[in-house]
Amino acid sequence: MNDLHDAAPDPASDRPTDDALWASIGETLRTVVLPALVEGRADAWARVQTVQLIALAEMARTRGADPAPRRRHELAVTLASIAGNPLLGDHRPGDEHAAAAAALAAAVGRTDPDAEQVRATLRPVLVAQLDDELSVSSPLIEAFRGRLPR
Amino acid sequence: MTVVLAEPLAEWLHAELGLASPIAVARIGTGHSRAMFVATAADGRRVVVRVEQGGVFGTSGAEECRVMRALHAAGAPVAAILQEEKTGAILGNPFFVMEFVGGDSFVDGAPFVDGAPLVDGGGDERSVDSETAASFVCELHRLHCLDGAAFGFAMVPADPSEATPLQIERWLAVSRSAAEAPIPLLEEAAAWLVHHAPPLARLAVVHGDAGPGNFVHVGGRVVAVTDWEFAHLGDPAEDWGFCLAMRGARTMSRAEWLALFAEHAEFTMDDEGWRYWEAFNLFKGACANRTCLRLFEDGRNRAPNMAVIGTALHQVFLRRLVEIVHA
């Protein structure tokens, strides 16, 4: 679905692009709906929810392809690099997160080389992936505070 | 509340509690785990309606209601429960009704997801003076001193030493139930928290979301503690840690809170202890927040705040948690 979503629009298409649709939703909420929810007279909850919808629409428009397959592959490669580590159980393709979770949990409280290898190898990849996702989602925090996205 | 829901609620309140019609219903606060409404009857009588939101945060309104009833009966500063609707037939979700307790800071209704300084809720509902803060500390300490076994909690550890690991297990299960695959950094943190769990000698009633914004105060005195959905049996340090690092962080300085804890609750802890409980509360938040994405995706709750909490807030909590665990 995301591949389709991200495919370049066919110039011959009569359909509005997803980009234009999301932009329309965000702009209309921002310029028409929100000003109509006059502060002090409207339900504060309605205002907060509208601000959050604006942020979600902007995120939907700009976030790009779902990185989950790339990240899973990245984790699979990382796990393969420590394949002989006894803390890493056998796992099948698709079980990378469960395998990484089990290995990291098993390493807690241990200072031996196997545990150190699990931590030193897996943590940087997983933290980098978390930071990568935060860079996409963090604008939502402002909206959660009730502040309009820029 | 939408007109669609306000009308059946008003009819129900009239039929069940005898509230005089017409009944005006207005949402209060910006809570996420429960939607809160004030219903005002024609004769001015007011009640508060607390509505579940499809299972947000994996907490149970039925247990919250049961615990609140027991705590109120024991003399704790908790609003009286007036009626409960368990079926979801009226509003699409179960709800309960409690007495309205007026005060300078009624109920912000916002559970702990936006309590952390990591995620500033934006309002000033947590602004309290030092006299009120002291009263809150006294009330929380009084709560911690109650005999907790009799209060209707769903989980009763066989031994105090099991309480904290049991809570970690609980929240990890909540997270797992809301995600397609285990979240490795969260699973590692759970193991770290169990490994470092401090010993506990006596089970206490823990509020679980304690701090400014979750109590009502009048004239410097706390008259009701609110938002009990996270209450459980456990270690009082969880509440002190939550107040210090999250709900109370914007209200007063760390030093001022620590002084109040020591003076009014005789509670002190070393830096390692405070760091542990901050990690515990971040873990709890990260797990609970993750449920929102599941509800958003499966259609049980399509509100935009569910998407925000289930993604950005979950990740912010997890990121800070990782900093502590990996330090």
Short mmCIF file of C-alpha atoms in Angstrom, two decimals:
data_model
loop_
_atom_site.label_atom_id
_atom_site.label_comp_id
_atom_site.label_asym_id
_atom_site.label_seq_id
_atom_site.Cartn_x
_atom_site.Cartn_y
_atom_site.Cartn_z
CA MET A 1 0.00 0.00 0.00
CA ASN A 2 2.78 2.38 0.85
CA ASP A 3 4.50 1.61 -2.39
CA LEU A 4 1.36 2.65 -4.19
CA HIS A 5 0.99 5.65 -1.93
CA ASP A 6 4.49 6.79 -2.75
CA ALA A 7 4.41 6.04 -6.45
CA ALA A 8 4.70 9.10 -8.65
CA PRO A 9 1.24 10.19 -9.81
CA ASP A 10 0.35 9.27 -13.37
CA PRO A 11 0.11 12.56 -15.32
CA ALA A 12 -2.94 11.17 -17.08
CA SER A 13 -4.76 10.47 -13.81
CA ASP A 14 -7.99 12.32 -13.13
CA ARG A 15 -7.61 11.69 -9.42
CA PRO A 16 -6.25 14.21 -6.96
CA THR A 17 -3.00 13.03 -5.45
CA ASP A 18 -2.80 11.88 -1.84
CA ASP A 19 -0.49 14.81 -1.26
CA ALA A 20 -3.12 17.27 -2.46
CA LEU A 21 -5.88 15.57 -0.49
CA TRP A 22 -3.94 15.64 2.77
CA ALA A 23 -2.89 19.23 2.15
CA SER A 24 -6.50 20.18 1.57
CA ILE A 25 -7.64 18.50 4.77
CA GLY A 26 -4.93 20.17 6.83
CA GLU A 27 -5.40 23.60 5.32
CA THR A 28 -9.17 23.53 5.65
CA LEU A 29 -9.01 22.43 9.25
CA ARG A 30 -6.48 25.17 9.93
CA THR A 31 -8.10 28.06 8.08
CA VAL A 32 -11.81 27.26 8.21
CA VAL A 33 -12.70 24.82 10.97
CA LEU A 34 -10.36 25.93 13.74
CA PRO A 35 -11.16 29.65 13.52
CA ALA A 36 -14.83 28.73 13.74
CA LEU A 37 -14.20 27.04 17.07
CA VAL A 38 -13.95 30.32 18.89
CA GLU A 39 -11.92 30.09 22.06
CA GLY A 40 -14.05 30.46 25.14
CA ARG A 41 -17.23 29.57 23.32
CA ALA A 42 -16.39 26.27 21.72
CA ASP A 43 -15.67 22.99 23.42
CA ALA A 44 -11.95 23.08 24.29
CA TRP A 45 -11.73 19.41 23.46
CA ALA A 46 -12.94 20.12 19.93
CA ARG A 47 -10.19 22.69 19.47
CA VAL A 48 -7.48 20.36 20.75
CA GLN A 49 -8.69 17.53 18.56
CA THR A 50 -8.76 19.80 15.52
CA VAL A 51 -5.18 20.89 16.13
CA GLN A 52 -4.15 17.27 16.42
CA LEU A 53 -5.96 16.40 13.19
CA ILE A 54 -4.02 19.14 11.42
CA ALA A 55 -0.77 17.62 12.66
CA LEU A 56 -1.82 14.12 11.64
CA ALA A 57 -2.78 15.31 8.17
CA GLU A 58 0.61 16.97 7.76
CA MET A 59 2.38 13.84 8.96
CA ALA A 60 0.38 11.67 6.58
CA ARG A 61 1.32 13.99 3.72
CA THR A 62 5.04 14.16 4.42
CA ARG A 63 6.17 11.01 6.20
CA GLY A 64 7.02 8.93 3.14
CA ALA A 65 7.23 5.17 2.88
CA ASP A 66 6.86 2.97 5.92
CA PRO A 67 10.43 2.21 7.07
CA ALA A 68 9.41 -0.99 8.86
CA PRO A 69 10.66 -3.40 6.14
CA ARG A 70 14.00 -1.57 5.92
CA ARG A 71 14.40 -1.56 9.67
CA ARG A 72 13.52 -5.24 9.92
CA HIS A 73 16.15 -6.02 7.31
CA GLU A 74 18.67 -3.87 9.15
CA LEU A 75 17.93 -5.77 12.36
CA ALA A 76 18.18 -9.12 10.57
CA VAL A 77 21.64 -8.19 9.27
CA THR A 78 22.69 -7.08 12.75
CA LEU A 79 21.46 -10.30 14.31
CA ALA A 80 23.30 -12.29 11.67
CA SER A 81 26.50 -10.53 12.67
CA ILE A 82 26.29 -12.12 16.14
CA ALA A 83 24.75 -15.39 15.02
CA GLY A 84 27.03 -17.51 17.20
CA ASN A 85 26.19 -15.68 20.40
CA PRO A 86 24.57 -18.13 22.83
CA LEU A 87 22.17 -15.45 24.08
CA LEU A 88 20.68 -15.26 20.63
CA GLY A 89 18.26 -18.09 20.08
CA ASP A 90 17.26 -19.59 16.77
CA HIS A 91 14.82 -17.44 14.95
CA ARG A 92 13.05 -17.36 11.65
CA PRO A 93 12.70 -14.48 9.23
CA GLY A 94 10.02 -12.23 10.61
CA ASP A 95 10.96 -12.93 14.23
CA GLU A 96 13.81 -10.44 14.38
CA HIS A 97 12.22 -8.21 16.99
CA ALA A 98 11.39 -11.13 19.25
CA ALA A 99 14.93 -12.48 18.89
CA ALA A 100 16.49 -9.10 19.66
CA ALA A 101 14.15 -8.60 22.62
CA ALA A 102 14.98 -12.00 24.09
CA ALA A 103 18.72 -11.51 23.66
CA LEU A 104 18.74 -8.06 25.25
CA ALA A 105 16.59 -9.23 28.15
CA ALA A 106 18.82 -12.26 28.68
CA ALA A 107 21.88 -10.00 28.80
CA VAL A 108 20.53 -7.90 31.67
CA GLY A 109 22.54 -8.33 34.83
CA ARG A 110 25.41 -10.05 33.02
CA THR A 111 28.80 -8.59 32.27
CA ASP A 112 30.33 -11.49 30.35
CA PRO A 113 31.51 -11.03 26.73
CA ASP A 114 28.37 -12.57 25.25
CA ALA A 115 26.14 -10.14 27.07
CA GLU A 116 28.41 -7.23 26.21
CA GLN A 117 28.33 -8.22 22.56
CA VAL A 118 24.54 -8.34 22.51
CA ARG A 119 24.30 -4.89 24.04
CA ALA A 120 27.08 -3.36 21.96
CA THR A 121 25.66 -4.72 18.73
CA LEU A 122 21.89 -4.42 19.10
CA ARG A 123 21.41 -1.28 21.15
CA PRO A 124 22.90 1.22 18.66
CA VAL A 125 20.77 -0.09 15.82
CA LEU A 126 17.56 -0.09 17.82
CA VAL A 127 18.18 3.32 19.37
CA ALA A 128 18.99 4.78 15.94
CA GLN A 129 15.73 3.36 14.60
CA LEU A 130 13.84 4.87 17.53
CA ASP A 131 15.46 8.24 16.96
CA ASP A 132 14.66 8.01 13.27
CA GLU A 133 10.99 7.40 14.04
CA LEU A 134 10.96 10.19 16.62
CA SER A 135 12.17 12.61 14.00
CA VAL A 136 8.98 11.87 12.07
CA SER A 137 6.56 11.76 14.96
CA SER A 138 7.91 14.53 17.17
CA PRO A 139 5.91 17.32 15.47
CA LEU A 140 2.86 15.59 16.88
CA ILE A 141 4.03 16.50 20.37
CA GLU A 142 3.43 20.18 19.72
CA ALA A 143 -0.10 19.38 18.59
CA PHE A 144 -0.60 17.28 21.69
CA ARG A 145 0.19 20.41 23.67
CA GLY A 146 -2.53 22.15 21.70
CA ARG A 147 -0.13 24.19 19.60
CA LEU A 148 -0.66 24.47 15.88
CA PRO A 149 2.04 22.89 13.74
CA ARG A 150 4.04 25.43 11.81
CA MET B 1 -19.85 15.44 24.23
CA THR B 2 -21.66 15.05 20.97
CA VAL B 3 -25.40 15.57 20.95
CA VAL B 4 -25.71 11.93 19.92
CA LEU B 5 -24.22 10.80 23.24
CA ALA B 6 -25.38 13.66 25.47
CA GLU B 7 -29.06 12.88 25.00
CA PRO B 8 -28.99 9.22 26.02
CA LEU B 9 -26.70 10.09 28.93
CA ALA B 10 -29.09 12.76 30.14
CA GLU B 11 -32.01 10.34 29.89
CA TRP B 12 -30.06 7.71 31.80
CA LEU B 13 -29.04 10.15 34.54
CA HIS B 14 -32.66 11.20 34.91
CA ALA B 15 -33.88 7.61 35.10
CA GLU B 16 -31.13 6.20 37.33
CA LEU B 17 -30.27 9.09 39.61
CA GLY B 18 -33.36 11.24 39.40
CA LEU B 19 -31.55 14.24 38.01
CA ALA B 20 -34.03 16.92 37.04
CA SER B 21 -34.36 17.55 33.33
CA PRO B 22 -33.20 19.28 31.29
CA ILE B 23 -29.65 18.12 32.02
CA ALA B 24 -26.69 19.94 30.47
CA VAL B 25 -23.63 17.82 29.71
CA ALA B 26 -20.21 19.37 29.16
CA ARG B 27 -16.81 17.75 28.76
CA ILE B 28 -14.18 18.74 31.31
CA GLY B 29 -10.44 18.40 30.94
CA THR B 30 -8.68 16.71 28.11
CA GLY B 31 -8.34 13.24 29.58
CA HIS B 32 -7.45 10.27 27.44
CA SER B 33 -8.07 7.08 29.37
CA ARG B 34 -11.47 8.32 30.48
CA ALA B 35 -13.61 11.08 29.07
CA MET B 36 -14.97 13.22 31.87
CA PHE B 37 -18.22 15.13 31.77
CA VAL B 38 -20.06 17.35 34.20
CA ALA B 39 -23.81 16.89 34.06
CA THR B 40 -25.80 19.76 35.51
CA ALA B 41 -29.45 19.17 36.28
CA ALA B 42 -32.21 21.76 36.01
CA ASP B 43 -32.11 22.30 39.79
CA GLY B 44 -28.35 22.90 39.75
CA ARG B 45 -27.31 19.49 41.06
CA ARG B 46 -24.08 18.38 39.44
CA VAL B 47 -22.46 14.99 38.96
CA VAL B 48 -19.34 13.83 37.15
CA VAL B 49 -19.47 11.10 34.54
CA ARG B 50 -16.31 9.12 33.80
CA VAL B 51 -16.45 7.17 30.56
CA GLU B 52 -14.02 4.49 29.38
CA GLN B 53 -12.45 5.06 25.99
CA GLY B 54 -12.30 1.61 24.48
CA GLY B 55 -9.58 0.25 26.73
CA VAL B 56 -7.04 3.06 26.58
CA PHE B 57 -3.93 2.28 28.69
CA GLY B 58 -5.22 -1.20 29.47
CA THR B 59 -6.92 -0.12 32.68
CA SER B 60 -10.34 -1.17 33.91
CA GLY B 61 -13.12 1.24 34.81
CA ALA B 62 -14.79 -1.50 36.82
CA GLU B 63 -11.73 -1.92 39.02
CA GLU B 64 -11.29 1.83 39.32
CA CYS B 65 -14.88 2.14 40.46
CA ARG B 66 -14.55 -0.73 42.92
CA VAL B 67 -11.38 0.69 44.43
CA MET B 68 -12.83 4.19 44.66
CA ARG B 69 -15.88 2.89 46.51
CA ALA B 70 -13.67 1.02 49.00
CA LEU B 71 -11.33 3.96 49.52
CA HIS B 72 -14.23 6.36 49.99
CA ALA B 73 -15.75 3.99 52.57
CA ALA B 74 -12.41 3.92 54.37
CA GLY B 75 -12.41 7.68 54.69
CA ALA B 76 -9.90 8.46 51.96
CA PRO B 77 -10.44 11.72 50.06
CA VAL B 78 -12.20 10.14 47.11
CA ALA B 79 -15.44 11.24 45.45
CA ALA B 80 -18.45 9.04 46.25
CA ILE B 81 -19.55 6.72 43.47
CA LEU B 82 -23.22 7.24 42.70
CA GLN B 83 -23.92 4.77 39.94
CA GLU B 84 -22.21 2.51 37.44
CA GLU B 85 -23.12 1.51 33.89
CA LYS B 86 -21.07 -1.56 33.03
CA THR B 87 -22.56 -2.68 29.75
CA GLY B 88 -21.59 0.10 27.37
CA ALA B 89 -25.15 0.07 26.04
CA ILE B 90 -25.79 3.74 26.74
CA LEU B 91 -22.63 5.46 25.50
CA GLY B 92 -20.82 2.68 23.67
CA ASN B 93 -18.40 2.36 26.58
CA PRO B 94 -18.91 1.59 30.29
CA PHE B 95 -18.99 4.55 32.64
CA PHE B 96 -19.60 5.48 36.23
CA VAL B 97 -21.01 8.53 37.92
CA MET B 98 -19.54 10.21 40.98
CA GLU B 99 -20.35 13.16 43.12
CA PHE B 100 -19.11 16.53 41.97
CA VAL B 101 -16.38 17.83 44.26
CA GLY B 102 -15.79 21.49 43.64
CA GLY B 103 -12.47 23.15 44.19
CA ASP B 104 -9.85 25.52 42.95
CA SER B 105 -8.45 22.91 40.64
CA PHE B 106 -11.13 20.47 39.79
CA VAL B 107 -9.95 17.70 37.55
CA ASP B 108 -7.70 18.15 34.61
CA GLY B 109 -8.64 14.64 33.64
CA ALA B 110 -5.37 14.19 31.87
CA PRO B 111 -3.74 10.99 32.95
CA PHE B 112 -0.07 10.55 33.20
CA VAL B 113 0.66 10.50 29.52
CA ASP B 114 0.86 14.24 29.51
CA GLY B 115 2.05 14.54 33.04
CA ALA B 116 5.69 14.28 32.29
CA PRO B 117 7.84 17.30 31.71
CA LEU B 118 8.86 15.43 28.59
CA VAL B 119 5.45 16.26 27.28
CA ASP B 120 4.13 19.49 28.64
CA GLY B 121 0.35 19.37 28.80
CA GLY B 122 0.26 23.09 28.22
CA GLY B 123 -2.22 24.07 30.91
CA ASP B 124 -1.65 25.53 34.33
CA GLU B 125 -3.95 23.12 36.14
CA ARG B 126 -0.95 21.72 38.00
CA SER B 127 -0.10 25.05 39.50
CA VAL B 128 -0.40 24.76 43.27
CA ASP B 129 0.98 26.73 46.16
CA SER B 130 3.30 25.20 48.75
CA GLU B 131 0.50 24.85 51.33
CA THR B 132 -1.61 22.84 48.88
CA ALA B 133 1.39 20.77 47.84
CA ALA B 134 2.06 19.94 51.49
CA SER B 135 -1.56 18.93 51.97
CA PHE B 136 -1.29 16.69 48.93
CA VAL B 137 1.83 15.01 50.28
CA CYS B 138 0.05 14.40 53.60
CA GLU B 139 -2.96 12.88 51.85
CA LEU B 140 -0.82 10.69 49.63
CA HIS B 141 1.14 9.50 52.64
CA ARG B 142 -2.13 8.73 54.44
CA LEU B 143 -3.21 6.71 51.43
CA HIS B 144 0.04 4.78 51.47
CA CYS B 145 -0.51 3.90 55.12
CA LEU B 146 -3.90 2.27 54.50
CA ASP B 147 -4.18 -1.49 54.63
CA GLY B 148 -4.43 -2.15 50.91
CA ALA B 149 -5.53 -5.78 50.80
CA ALA B 150 -9.15 -4.91 51.41
CA PHE B 151 -9.68 -2.44 48.61
CA GLY B 152 -10.81 -4.64 45.76
CA PHE B 153 -7.69 -4.64 43.63
CA ALA B 154 -7.58 -7.19 40.83
CA MET B 155 -3.95 -8.04 41.49
CA VAL B 156 -2.89 -8.90 45.04
CA PRO B 157 0.74 -10.02 45.29
CA ALA B 158 1.27 -13.01 47.53
CA ASP B 159 4.24 -11.27 49.07
CA PRO B 160 5.32 -7.60 49.05
CA SER B 161 8.55 -8.56 47.32
CA GLU B 162 6.52 -9.66 44.30
CA ALA B 163 4.64 -6.39 43.92
CA THR B 164 7.04 -4.45 41.73
CA PRO B 165 7.96 -7.36 39.43
CA LEU B 166 4.24 -8.08 39.13
CA GLN B 167 3.57 -4.53 37.99
CA ILE B 168 6.40 -4.74 35.48
CA GLU B 169 4.96 -7.99 34.17
CA ARG B 170 1.52 -6.40 34.01
CA TRP B 171 2.66 -3.43 31.97
CA LEU B 172 4.79 -5.53 29.69
CA ALA B 173 1.75 -7.70 29.00
CA VAL B 174 -0.24 -4.57 28.21
CA SER B 175 2.43 -3.48 25.75
CA ARG B 176 2.66 -6.91 24.15
CA SER B 177 -1.09 -7.05 23.73
CA ALA B 178 -0.93 -3.80 21.79
CA ALA B 179 1.99 -4.55 19.45
CA GLU B 180 2.45 -7.01 16.63
CA ALA B 181 5.97 -7.87 17.75
CA PRO B 182 7.91 -7.35 20.99
CA ILE B 183 9.59 -3.96 21.29
CA PRO B 184 13.20 -4.96 22.06
CA LEU B 185 14.21 -1.83 23.98
CA LEU B 186 11.09 -2.06 26.09
CA GLU B 187 11.64 -5.74 26.80
CA GLU B 188 15.21 -5.02 27.82
CA ALA B 189 13.98 -2.26 30.13
CA ALA B 190 11.48 -4.65 31.73
CA ALA B 191 14.24 -7.12 32.50
CA TRP B 192 16.41 -4.29 33.85
CA LEU B 193 13.59 -3.07 36.11
CA VAL B 194 12.98 -6.56 37.48
CA HIS B 195 16.69 -7.07 38.03
CA HIS B 196 17.02 -3.79 39.93
CA ALA B 197 13.68 -3.83 41.73
CA PRO B 198 14.17 -2.55 45.28
CA PRO B 199 12.97 -4.71 48.16
CA LEU B 200 9.56 -3.94 49.59
CA ALA B 201 8.49 -4.79 53.12
CA ARG B 202 4.82 -3.80 53.09
CA LEU B 203 2.22 -3.49 50.37
CA ALA B 204 0.68 -0.06 50.04
CA VAL B 205 -2.13 1.45 48.05
CA VAL B 206 -0.37 3.24 45.19
CA HIS B 207 -2.27 5.87 43.25
CA GLY B 208 -0.16 5.38 40.13
CA ASP B 209 -0.74 8.84 38.62
CA ALA B 210 -0.10 11.00 41.64
CA GLY B 211 0.56 14.70 41.57
CA PRO B 212 -0.78 18.14 40.76
CA GLY B 213 -3.69 18.00 38.33
CA ASN B 214 -5.08 14.86 39.90
CA PHE B 215 -6.48 16.31 43.07
CA VAL B 216 -9.05 18.91 44.04
CA HIS B 217 -8.03 21.55 46.53
CA VAL B 218 -9.82 24.30 48.39
CA GLY B 219 -8.07 26.94 50.42
CA GLY B 220 -4.76 25.09 50.56
CA ARG B 221 -6.34 21.77 51.51
CA VAL B 222 -6.73 18.72 49.28
CA VAL B 223 -10.36 17.61 49.43
CA ALA B 224 -10.31 14.85 46.83
CA VAL B 225 -7.75 12.81 44.94
CA THR B 226 -8.92 11.95 41.44
CA ASP B 227 -8.08 9.70 38.49
CA TRP B 228 -7.70 6.29 40.11
CA GLU B 229 -7.41 4.13 37.01
CA PHE B 230 -3.75 3.29 37.71
CA ALA B 231 -4.23 2.52 41.41
CA HIS B 232 -2.75 -0.77 42.56
CA LEU B 233 -0.90 -2.44 45.41
CA GLY B 234 2.80 -1.76 45.40
CA ASP B 235 5.64 0.44 46.55
CA PRO B 236 4.84 4.02 47.67
CA ALA B 237 8.12 5.08 46.10
CA GLU B 238 6.40 4.73 42.73
CA ASP B 239 4.02 7.58 43.62
CA TRP B 240 6.73 9.81 45.05
CA GLY B 241 8.88 9.16 42.00
CA PHE B 242 6.00 9.89 39.68
CA CYS B 243 5.17 13.15 41.40
CA LEU B 244 8.80 14.25 41.47
CA ALA B 245 9.74 13.44 37.88
CA MET B 246 6.42 13.86 36.13
CA ARG B 247 3.29 15.53 37.43
CA GLY B 248 5.02 17.72 39.96
CA ALA B 249 8.06 18.66 37.91
CA ARG B 250 6.58 21.89 36.60
CA THR B 251 4.94 22.84 39.84
CA MET B 252 7.87 23.19 42.18
CA SER B 253 11.57 22.51 42.20
CA ARG B 254 12.91 19.04 42.88
CA ALA B 255 14.44 20.27 46.14
CA GLU B 256 11.11 21.67 47.32
CA TRP B 257 9.30 18.40 46.62
CA LEU B 258 12.00 16.36 48.33
CA ALA B 259 11.73 18.57 51.39
CA LEU B 260 7.95 18.11 51.50
CA PHE B 261 8.26 14.33 51.13
CA ALA B 262 10.75 14.22 53.97
CA GLU B 263 8.83 16.56 56.24
CA HIS B 264 5.28 15.27 55.76
CA ALA B 265 5.81 11.63 54.79
CA GLU B 266 9.22 10.95 56.27
CA PHE B 267 10.14 9.63 52.86
CA THR B 268 13.68 9.88 51.55
CA MET B 269 15.55 7.92 48.90
CA ASP B 270 18.99 8.04 47.32
CA ASP B 271 19.60 9.17 43.74
CA GLU B 272 19.74 5.62 42.49
CA GLY B 273 16.29 5.01 43.95
CA TRP B 274 14.81 8.10 42.33
CA ARG B 275 16.35 7.09 39.02
CA TYR B 276 14.88 3.60 39.33
CA TRP B 277 11.38 4.90 39.93
CA GLU B 278 11.65 7.41 37.15
CA ALA B 279 12.56 4.51 34.86
CA PHE B 280 9.69 2.45 36.23
CA ASN B 281 7.19 5.23 35.56
CA LEU B 282 8.58 5.87 32.09
CA PHE B 283 8.26 2.16 31.38
CA LYS B 284 4.68 2.15 32.61
CA GLY B 285 3.94 5.17 30.43
CA ALA B 286 5.58 3.72 27.35
CA CYS B 287 3.63 0.47 27.72
CA ALA B 288 0.32 2.17 28.44
CA ASN B 289 0.71 4.67 25.64
CA ARG B 290 1.28 1.92 23.13
CA THR B 291 -2.30 0.71 23.63
CA CYS B 292 -3.57 3.87 21.99
CA LEU B 293 -2.12 2.99 18.62
CA ARG B 294 -3.82 -0.40 18.69
CA LEU B 295 -7.18 1.20 19.52
CA PHE B 296 -6.70 3.78 16.79
CA GLU B 297 -5.85 1.12 14.24
CA ASP B 298 -8.61 -1.33 15.09
CA GLY B 299 -11.26 1.38 15.21
CA ARG B 300 -12.19 1.17 18.86
CA ASN B 301 -11.07 4.74 19.27
CA ARG B 302 -10.41 6.88 16.19
CA ALA B 303 -9.72 10.11 18.07
CA PRO B 304 -6.53 11.82 16.85
CA ASN B 305 -5.03 11.95 20.33
CA MET B 306 -4.92 8.16 20.22
CA ALA B 307 -2.57 8.28 17.23
CA VAL B 308 -0.40 10.91 18.89
CA ILE B 309 -0.13 9.11 22.22
CA GLY B 310 0.40 5.72 20.61
CA THR B 311 3.28 6.95 18.48
CA ALA B 312 5.06 10.14 19.51
CA LEU B 313 4.38 9.96 23.23
CA HIS B 314 5.16 6.28 23.43
CA GLN B 315 8.47 6.94 21.68
CA VAL B 316 9.36 9.94 23.86
CA PHE B 317 8.84 7.88 27.00
CA LEU B 318 10.78 4.96 25.58
CA ARG B 319 13.67 7.21 24.54
CA ARG B 320 14.06 8.68 28.01
CA LEU B 321 13.72 5.21 29.53
CA VAL B 322 16.50 3.93 27.31
CA GLU B 323 18.77 6.76 28.49
CA ILE B 324 18.39 5.58 32.08
CA VAL B 325 18.68 1.86 31.37
CA HIS B 326 21.70 2.27 29.10
CA ALA B 327 23.49 4.74 31.39
#
